[in-house]
Coordinates of C-alpha atoms in Angstrom, one line a residue:
X60 CA 226.6 -36.1 -42.6
X61 CA 225.5 -39.5 -43.8
X62 CA 222.3 -41.5 -43.1
X63 CA 221.9 -44.6 -45.2
X64 CA 222.2 -43.8 -48.9
X65 CA 221.8 -40.0 -48.2
X66 CA 224.7 -37.7 -47.4
X67 CA 225.2 -34.0 -47.0
X68 CA 228.3 -31.8 -46.5
X69 CA 227.9 -28.8 -44.2
X70 CA 230.1 -25.8 -44.5
X71 CA 230.6 -24.3 -41.0
X72 CA 230.7 -20.7 -42.1
X73 CA 227.7 -21.2 -44.3
X74 CA 225.8 -22.7 -41.4
X75 CA 226.7 -19.8 -39.1
X76 CA 225.7 -17.2 -41.8
X77 CA 222.4 -19.0 -42.4
X78 CA 221.6 -19.0 -38.6
X79 CA 222.5 -15.3 -38.4
X80 CA 220.4 -14.5 -41.4
X81 CA 217.5 -16.4 -39.9
X82 CA 217.7 -14.3 -36.7
X83 CA 217.9 -11.2 -38.8
X84 CA 214.8 -12.1 -40.8
X85 CA 212.9 -12.8 -37.6
X86 CA 213.9 -9.5 -36.1
X87 CA 213.0 -7.6 -39.4
X88 CA 209.6 -9.4 -39.5
X89 CA 208.8 -8.4 -35.8
X90 CA 209.8 -4.8 -36.5
X91 CA 207.5 -4.8 -39.6
X92 CA 204.7 -6.2 -37.4
X93 CA 205.3 -3.5 -34.8
X94 CA 205.1 -0.5 -37.1
X95 CA 202.0 1.1 -38.5
X96 CA 199.2 3.5 -37.6
X97 CA 198.8 1.6 -34.4
X98 CA 202.3 1.1 -33.0
X99 CA 202.8 -2.1 -31.1
X100 CA 205.5 -3.4 -28.8
X101 CA 207.3 -6.6 -29.5
X102 CA 205.5 -8.2 -26.6
X103 CA 202.2 -7.3 -28.0
X104 CA 203.2 -8.6 -31.4
X105 CA 204.3 -12.0 -29.9
X106 CA 201.0 -12.2 -27.9
X107 CA 199.0 -11.4 -31.0
X108 CA 200.9 -14.0 -33.1
X109 CA 200.3 -16.8 -30.6
X110 CA 196.7 -15.9 -29.9
X111 CA 197.2 -14.6 -26.4
X112 CA 195.6 -11.3 -27.3
X113 CA 192.2 -11.5 -28.9
X114 CA 191.6 -7.8 -28.8
X115 CA 192.4 -5.1 -31.3
X116 CA 196.2 -5.7 -31.2
X117 CA 195.7 -9.4 -32.0
X118 CA 193.4 -8.5 -35.0
X119 CA 195.9 -6.0 -36.3
X120 CA 198.8 -8.4 -36.1
X121 CA 197.1 -11.6 -37.4
X122 CA 194.7 -10.2 -40.0
X123 CA 196.2 -6.9 -41.2
X124 CA 200.0 -7.1 -40.9
X125 CA 200.9 -10.7 -40.8
X126 CA 199.9 -11.6 -44.4
X127 CA 202.0 -8.8 -45.8
X128 CA 205.0 -9.6 -43.6
X129 CA 204.8 -13.3 -44.4
X130 CA 204.6 -12.5 -48.1
X131 CA 207.7 -10.4 -47.9
X132 CA 209.6 -13.2 -46.2
X133 CA 208.3 -15.9 -48.4
X134 CA 208.5 -14.0 -51.7
X135 CA 212.0 -12.8 -50.9
X136 CA 213.1 -16.3 -50.2
X137 CA 211.7 -17.5 -53.5
X138 CA 213.4 -14.7 -55.5
X139 CA 216.7 -15.3 -53.7
X140 CA 216.7 -19.0 -54.5
X141 CA 215.6 -18.5 -58.1
X142 CA 218.4 -16.0 -58.7
X143 CA 220.9 -18.4 -57.1
X144 CA 219.9 -21.2 -59.3
X145 CA 220.2 -19.2 -62.5
X146 CA 223.5 -17.6 -61.5
X147 CA 224.9 -21.0 -60.7
X148 CA 223.7 -22.5 -64.0
X149 CA 225.1 -19.7 -66.1
X150 CA 228.2 -19.0 -64.0
X151 CA 227.4 -15.3 -64.3
X152 CA 226.6 -12.9 -61.5
X153 CA 224.4 -10.9 -63.8
X154 CA 222.0 -13.8 -64.5
X155 CA 218.7 -13.4 -62.7
X156 CA 215.0 -13.6 -63.7
X157 CA 215.0 -9.9 -64.2
X158 CA 217.9 -10.0 -66.7
X159 CA 217.0 -13.1 -68.7
X160 CA 213.4 -12.1 -69.3
X161 CA 211.5 -14.4 -67.0
X162 CA 210.1 -11.5 -64.9
X163 CA 209.1 -9.7 -68.1
X164 CA 207.4 -12.8 -69.4
X165 CA 205.4 -13.2 -66.2
X166 CA 204.5 -9.5 -66.3
X167 CA 203.4 -9.6 -69.9
X168 CA 201.3 -12.7 -69.3
X169 CA 199.5 -11.1 -66.5
X170 CA 199.1 -7.9 -68.4
X171 CA 197.5 -9.7 -71.3
X172 CA 194.9 -11.1 -68.9
X173 CA 194.2 -7.7 -67.3
X174 CA 194.0 -5.6 -70.5
X175 CA 192.5 -8.0 -73.0
X176 CA 190.5 -10.4 -70.9
X177 CA 189.6 -8.3 -67.9
X178 CA 190.3 -11.2 -65.5
X179 CA 190.5 -11.1 -61.8
X180 CA 193.3 -12.2 -59.5
X181 CA 193.1 -15.9 -60.2
X182 CA 193.1 -15.4 -64.0
X183 CA 196.0 -12.8 -63.7
X184 CA 198.0 -15.2 -61.6
X185 CA 197.5 -18.0 -64.1
X186 CA 198.5 -15.7 -67.0
X187 CA 201.6 -14.6 -65.2
X188 CA 202.6 -18.2 -64.5
X189 CA 202.0 -19.2 -68.1
X190 CA 203.9 -16.2 -69.4
X191 CA 206.9 -16.9 -67.2
X192 CA 207.0 -20.6 -68.2
X193 CA 206.5 -19.8 -71.9
X194 CA 209.2 -17.1 -71.9
X195 CA 211.7 -19.5 -70.2
X196 CA 210.9 -22.2 -72.8
X197 CA 211.4 -19.7 -75.6
X198 CA 214.7 -18.5 -74.2
X199 CA 215.9 -22.1 -73.6
X200 CA 215.1 -23.2 -77.1
X201 CA 216.6 -20.1 -78.8
X202 CA 219.8 -20.5 -76.7
X203 CA 220.1 -24.2 -77.2
X204 CA 222.9 -25.3 -79.5
X205 CA 224.3 -28.7 -78.6
X206 CA 223.6 -27.7 -75.0
X207 CA 222.9 -24.3 -73.3
X208 CA 225.8 -22.0 -72.5
X209 CA 225.4 -19.4 -69.8
X210 CA 226.5 -16.4 -71.9
X211 CA 224.2 -17.3 -74.8
X212 CA 221.3 -17.8 -72.4
X213 CA 221.8 -14.3 -70.9
X214 CA 222.1 -12.6 -74.3
X215 CA 219.0 -14.4 -75.7
X216 CA 217.1 -13.6 -72.4
X217 CA 218.0 -9.9 -72.7
X218 CA 216.7 -9.8 -76.2
X219 CA 213.4 -11.6 -75.4
X220 CA 212.9 -9.4 -72.3
X221 CA 213.3 -6.3 -74.5
X222 CA 210.7 -7.5 -76.9
X223 CA 208.3 -8.3 -74.1
X224 CA 208.8 -4.9 -72.5
X225 CA 207.9 -3.3 -75.9
X226 CA 204.8 -5.5 -76.1
X227 CA 203.8 -4.6 -72.5
X228 CA 204.1 -0.9 -73.3
X229 CA 201.9 -1.3 -76.4
X230 CA 199.3 -3.1 -74.3
X231 CA 199.2 -0.3 -71.7
X232 CA 198.9 2.4 -74.4
X233 CA 196.0 0.6 -76.0
X234 CA 194.2 -0.1 -72.8
X235 CA 191.4 2.0 -71.2
X236 CA 192.7 4.5 -68.7
X237 CA 191.3 2.8 -65.6
X238 CA 192.6 -0.6 -66.8
X239 CA 196.0 0.8 -67.6
X240 CA 196.2 2.4 -64.1
X241 CA 195.4 -1.0 -62.4
X242 CA 197.9 -2.8 -64.6
X243 CA 200.6 -0.1 -63.9
X244 CA 200.0 -0.3 -60.1
X245 CA 200.4 -4.1 -60.3
X246 CA 203.5 -3.8 -62.5
X247 CA 205.2 -1.6 -59.9
X248 CA 205.6 -4.5 -57.6
X249 CA 203.7 -4.1 -54.4
X250 CA 202.7 -6.3 -51.4
X251 CA 199.8 -4.1 -50.5
X252 CA 197.1 -6.2 -52.2
X253 CA 198.5 -9.5 -50.9
X254 CA 196.2 -11.1 -48.2
X255 CA 195.6 -14.6 -47.0
X256 CA 193.5 -15.5 -50.1
X257 CA 196.5 -14.6 -52.4
X258 CA 199.2 -15.8 -50.1
X259 CA 198.1 -19.3 -49.4
X260 CA 198.1 -20.6 -53.0
X261 CA 201.3 -18.8 -53.7
X262 CA 202.9 -20.4 -50.7
X263 CA 201.8 -23.9 -51.9
X264 CA 203.4 -23.3 -55.3
X265 CA 206.6 -22.0 -53.7
X266 CA 206.9 -25.0 -51.4
X267 CA 206.2 -27.3 -54.3
X268 CA 209.0 -25.6 -56.3
X269 CA 211.5 -25.5 -53.4
X270 CA 211.1 -29.2 -52.6
X271 CA 212.7 -30.6 -55.8
X272 CA 215.6 -28.2 -55.3
X273 CA 216.6 -30.1 -52.2
X274 CA 217.1 -33.1 -54.4
X275 CA 218.7 -31.2 -57.2
X276 CA 221.1 -29.2 -55.1
X277 CA 223.9 -31.7 -55.6
X278 CA 223.5 -31.9 -59.4
X279 CA 223.5 -28.1 -59.3
X280 CA 226.8 -28.0 -57.5
X281 CA 228.3 -30.6 -60.0
X282 CA 227.1 -28.6 -63.0
X283 CA 229.4 -25.8 -61.8
X284 CA 232.3 -28.1 -62.8
X285 CA 231.2 -28.0 -66.4
X286 CA 229.2 -30.4 -68.6
X287 CA 232.0 -32.8 -69.3
X288 CA 232.9 -33.2 -65.6
X289 CA 229.2 -33.5 -64.7
X290 CA 228.7 -36.2 -67.3
X291 CA 231.7 -38.1 -65.8
X292 CA 230.1 -37.8 -62.3
X293 CA 226.9 -39.4 -63.6
X294 CA 224.8 -36.3 -63.9
X295 CA 222.2 -36.1 -66.7
X296 CA 223.2 -32.6 -67.7
X297 CA 220.4 -31.3 -69.8
X298 CA 217.6 -33.0 -67.8
X299 CA 219.0 -31.6 -64.6
X300 CA 219.5 -28.2 -66.1
X301 CA 215.9 -28.2 -67.5
X302 CA 214.5 -29.3 -64.1
X303 CA 216.4 -26.6 -62.3
X304 CA 215.2 -23.9 -64.8
X305 CA 211.6 -25.0 -64.3
X306 CA 211.9 -24.6 -60.5
X307 CA 213.6 -21.2 -60.8
X308 CA 210.9 -20.0 -63.3
X309 CA 208.1 -21.2 -61.1
X310 CA 209.5 -19.4 -58.1
X311 CA 209.7 -16.1 -60.0
X312 CA 206.4 -16.5 -61.8
X313 CA 204.4 -17.1 -58.7
X314 CA 205.8 -14.0 -56.9
X315 CA 205.1 -11.9 -60.0
X316 CA 201.6 -13.3 -60.2
X317 CA 200.9 -12.4 -56.6
X318 CA 202.7 -9.1 -56.2
X319 CA 203.9 -8.0 -59.6
X320 CA 207.5 -7.9 -60.8
X321 CA 209.8 -7.1 -57.9
X322 CA 213.2 -6.4 -59.4
X323 CA 216.8 -6.9 -58.3
X324 CA 216.2 -9.1 -55.2
X325 CA 217.1 -12.2 -57.2
X326 CA 220.1 -10.4 -58.8
X327 CA 221.7 -9.1 -55.6
X328 CA 220.8 -11.6 -52.9
X329 CA 222.9 -14.6 -54.3
X330 CA 226.1 -12.6 -54.8
X331 CA 225.9 -11.0 -51.4
X332 CA 225.2 -14.4 -49.9
X333 CA 228.2 -15.8 -51.7
X334 CA 230.5 -13.2 -50.3
X335 CA 229.1 -13.7 -46.8
X336 CA 229.6 -17.5 -46.8
X337 CA 232.9 -17.4 -48.5
X338 CA 232.2 -20.6 -50.4
X339 CA 233.2 -21.5 -53.9
X340 CA 229.5 -21.7 -55.0
X341 CA 226.3 -20.0 -54.0
X342 CA 224.4 -21.5 -51.1
X343 CA 220.7 -21.7 -52.0
X344 CA 219.7 -21.5 -48.3
X345 CA 221.9 -18.4 -47.7
X346 CA 220.6 -16.7 -50.9
X347 CA 217.0 -17.4 -50.0
X348 CA 217.4 -16.1 -46.5
X349 CA 219.2 -13.0 -47.7
X350 CA 216.4 -12.4 -50.3
X351 CA 213.9 -12.7 -47.5
X352 CA 215.8 -10.1 -45.4
X353 CA 216.2 -7.7 -48.4
X354 CA 212.5 -7.8 -49.3
X355 CA 211.3 -7.5 -45.7
X356 CA 213.5 -4.6 -44.9
X357 CA 212.7 -2.9 -48.3
X358 CA 209.0 -3.3 -47.7
X359 CA 209.3 -1.8 -44.2
X360 CA 211.2 1.1 -45.6
X361 CA 208.7 1.6 -48.4
X362 CA 205.8 1.7 -45.9
X363 CA 207.2 3.7 -43.0
X364 CA 210.6 5.4 -43.7
X365 CA 209.4 7.7 -46.4
X366 CA 206.9 10.7 -46.4
X367 CA 204.4 8.6 -48.4
X368 CA 204.2 4.8 -48.9
X369 CA 205.8 3.5 -52.0
X370 CA 205.5 0.1 -53.8
X371 CA 208.3 -2.1 -52.6
X372 CA 209.4 -2.6 -56.2
X373 CA 210.6 1.1 -56.2
X374 CA 212.9 0.5 -53.2
X375 CA 214.3 -2.8 -54.5
X376 CA 215.1 -1.0 -57.8
X377 CA 217.1 1.6 -56.0
X378 CA 218.9 -1.0 -53.9
X379 CA 219.5 -3.2 -57.0
X380 CA 220.7 -0.2 -59.0
X381 CA 223.3 0.7 -56.4
X382 CA 224.4 -3.0 -56.2
X383 CA 224.7 -3.1 -60.0
X384 CA 226.8 0.0 -60.2
X385 CA 229.1 -1.4 -57.5
X386 CA 229.4 -4.7 -59.3
X387 CA 230.3 -3.0 -62.6
X388 CA 232.9 -0.8 -60.9
X389 CA 234.4 -3.8 -59.1
X390 CA 234.6 -5.8 -62.4
X391 CA 236.1 -2.8 -64.2
X392 CA 238.8 -2.5 -61.5
X393 CA 239.7 -6.1 -61.8
X394 CA 240.1 -5.9 -65.6
X395 CA 243.8 -5.3 -66.4

């Protein structure tokens, strides 16, 4: 498709997969809005969403359930896109914000604010954003040696993440009991405390981080060819890579700031999306939609499918652990 100086290439299978995932996300969101202490029918949910019902059902849908469901969709989208960017840059299916230490940096930054400064939500969110960006900068600088190679970035990220995990444990051990309990609940990764006051600023940051990726999607695809080929195609390699990393970090950090570290969505969603689309690279749109679907379904399971509600981070860890075992077994079988 071409309009003036702008052009885009659409892969038919990717387009069909994205449409199917969009429908699946919408269905999962409606199911999530239906379930709860007051069960609602899909018709009541739709009426509540569009303001046709101003009674109890409308209040339940718009004020109680919609913020959490919207957060699940939006945060899952952000995590899926962030993981897709990092895995494309490093050409490694294990590269994700969880693995390279970005999530740990955001968690540690928020934890410092909670334990040492006693800040509220705004201060904690700011600390998480600063922690994620500072960690990404440290990993980038430590991994830089005449450019950044994917394997080196992952190894450095794992080391930095391990050190930050140790620092987080130390902070929790030194904190007062009630503060440590609050920090631990936030660190489990949960959408329970997310309401409109937390969701709106997070959504603004996510949209602001996603918009540059529309422009950077072509350089991202060209970077898959290698630095030399990208240079030949006119891509400013390090500048583009740095801009992509900043966008990926911002997406992960804002989710961590609002809901705590939610693991493995950014690890699993891009690779599953890649297998569904059948393309040579990872589609950012497909990865984001699959991340939204994974987090929405996981949160529904965490709330309603178990004897007691769990933080959604517990469910995503289980799903991600199963995916990681499958990935390792698959790679082992491919090794001669």
